[in-house]
Amino acid sequence: MELDKYDQTLLNGEYGETKQKMMEILLALGKIYEAEKFIEVKSVQVSGASFKTIGDAGLSWLNSLSGKAVVPSFLNPIGMPRDEWQDLGIPDEFAKKQLEVNAAYTRLGIRPTCTCTPYYFNIIERGDHLAWSESSAVSYVNSVLGARTNREGGPSALASALTGKTPYYGLHIVRNRIPQIEFHIDDSAATKSWTSAHYGALGIIAGAISGNWIPFFTEIRPNRDMLKSLGAAMAASGAVALYHVNEITPETRFPFFKKHIEEDEREVVEIEVSEIDELFGSLEADVIALGCPHVSEEELEELAFLMENRRVVMPFYIFAAEEMRAKHPDLCSRIQNSGAKIVPDTCMVVSPLMDRAGVVMTNSGKAFTYLPGMCKATPLLGTLEECVRAGCGE
Ligand code: F3S
């Protein structure tokens, strides 16, 4: 690989042992993927933030590191809110370890803003090179915002945070971003009434078929929340880090992509609306969990509207970034008047809150995919309105 003076200095250990090790991780990655050089990244999002996923081994590795992030770097959601965790019945032992993980990342200069939707609070521009690791966030910034990042692992993202560099390969290179598989819906008129939950269901099916290929959708007209839901589910049931929706996502409007879309041959798969509908179940819910990925401003507004004059009759959690909660106190208090809880900083599937929670109703295709394996819970898919109705005993 071609190394510049700064890369070489990092590798020589002149910025300390941790940064040297981090550069070695990135160099090994670059060699595996035959990257020709390193590039600078504008921001980093680090996964591996929950004690449930990294355990004692991960925590002691973090504690062995030193140095500070050199680019804006933020943390993925953790297993509980940074404050107020006592009210939710989080076990003390878990909370103690989780706070140690947070402290270790903060010491390394990673902002403890724990969310899978940092794109709501940071300016991400088309063509920006990033090193992000949470799969739904990677999918969103690549596909919906037109930025460029590979799906980093926790250690490689941390290495980019501490060095500001990433190897130039994969989705950083424009020619690697063209669609590889095309999806059609058998009844495109039916998609006009789809909600985010339907797009989550579509993502479950399309992601399992796509694996790590780049899907291309034609007839659908999703808004940004629906795109978020679609991408998150495809990243969970498959390993999709980038997808395109014709005339909706930004890259489909560029001549380079249009040419490939028109001229390239690729596999075409038809998905039936009935396959999507079958994913919506009819079990009785024990818990309602919304906000996977964390809720947007529009989703908070819709929830506040739906929950007006209603009262929940079961645990009802809405997972959100702390910044979102702080920015919209009125919407949050309207929602919480119903008895529902807004849980900041937290990922529903890595939190002890959802462990063995029985039947968990959600509007998220990603949560639907992960809840059985990660939480030993039975998932139930419903639209946002159906979740509110079920949670209020209607
Ligand atoms: Fe976010 Fe966790 Fe869902 S990171 S996307 S709430 S699985």
CSV table of N, CA and C and ligand atoms in Angstrom, one decimal, residues 77 116 134 136 291-293 347-349 366, ligand 1:
chain,number,residue,atom,x,y,z
A,77,PRO,N,-25.6,2.9,20.2
A,77,PRO,CA,-26.4,2.8,21.5
A,77,PRO,C,-25.8,1.7,22.4
A,116,CYS,N,-27.9,5.0,17.1
A,116,CYS,CA,-27.7,4.4,15.8
A,116,CYS,C,-28.2,5.4,14.7
A,134,GLU,N,-22.2,0.8,12.7
A,134,GLU,CA,-23.6,0.2,13.0
A,134,GLU,C,-24.3,0.0,11.6
A,136,SER,N,-27.3,-0.4,10.3
A,136,SER,CA,-28.4,0.4,9.8
A,136,SER,C,-27.9,1.9,9.5
A,291,GLY,N,-38.5,2.1,17.8
A,291,GLY,CA,-37.3,2.9,17.7
A,291,GLY,C,-36.1,2.1,17.4
A,292,CYS,N,-36.2,1.2,16.5
A,292,CYS,CA,-35.1,0.4,16.0
A,292,CYS,C,-35.1,0.6,14.5
A,293,PRO,N,-34.2,1.4,13.9
A,293,PRO,CA,-33.3,2.4,14.5
A,293,PRO,C,-34.1,3.5,15.3
A,347,CYS,N,-30.0,0.6,22.8
A,347,CYS,CA,-30.4,-0.3,21.7
A,347,CYS,C,-31.3,-1.4,22.3
A,348,MET,N,-32.5,-1.5,21.7
A,348,MET,CA,-33.4,-2.5,22.3
A,348,MET,C,-32.9,-3.9,22.4
A,349,VAL,N,-32.1,-4.3,21.4
A,349,VAL,CA,-31.8,-5.7,21.4
A,349,VAL,C,-30.5,-6.0,22.2
A,366,LYS,N,-35.8,-4.8,11.5
A,366,LYS,CA,-34.5,-5.2,12.1
A,366,LYS,C,-34.7,-5.8,13.4
B,1,F3S,FE1,-30.3,0.7,16.6
B,1,F3S,FE2,-30.1,-1.5,18.1
B,1,F3S,FE3,-31.9,-1.3,16.3
B,1,F3S,S1,-28.4,-0.3,17.2
B,1,F3S,S2,-30.9,-0.2,14.7
B,1,F3S,S3,-31.8,0.0,18.1
B,1,F3S,S4,-30.7,-3.1,16.8
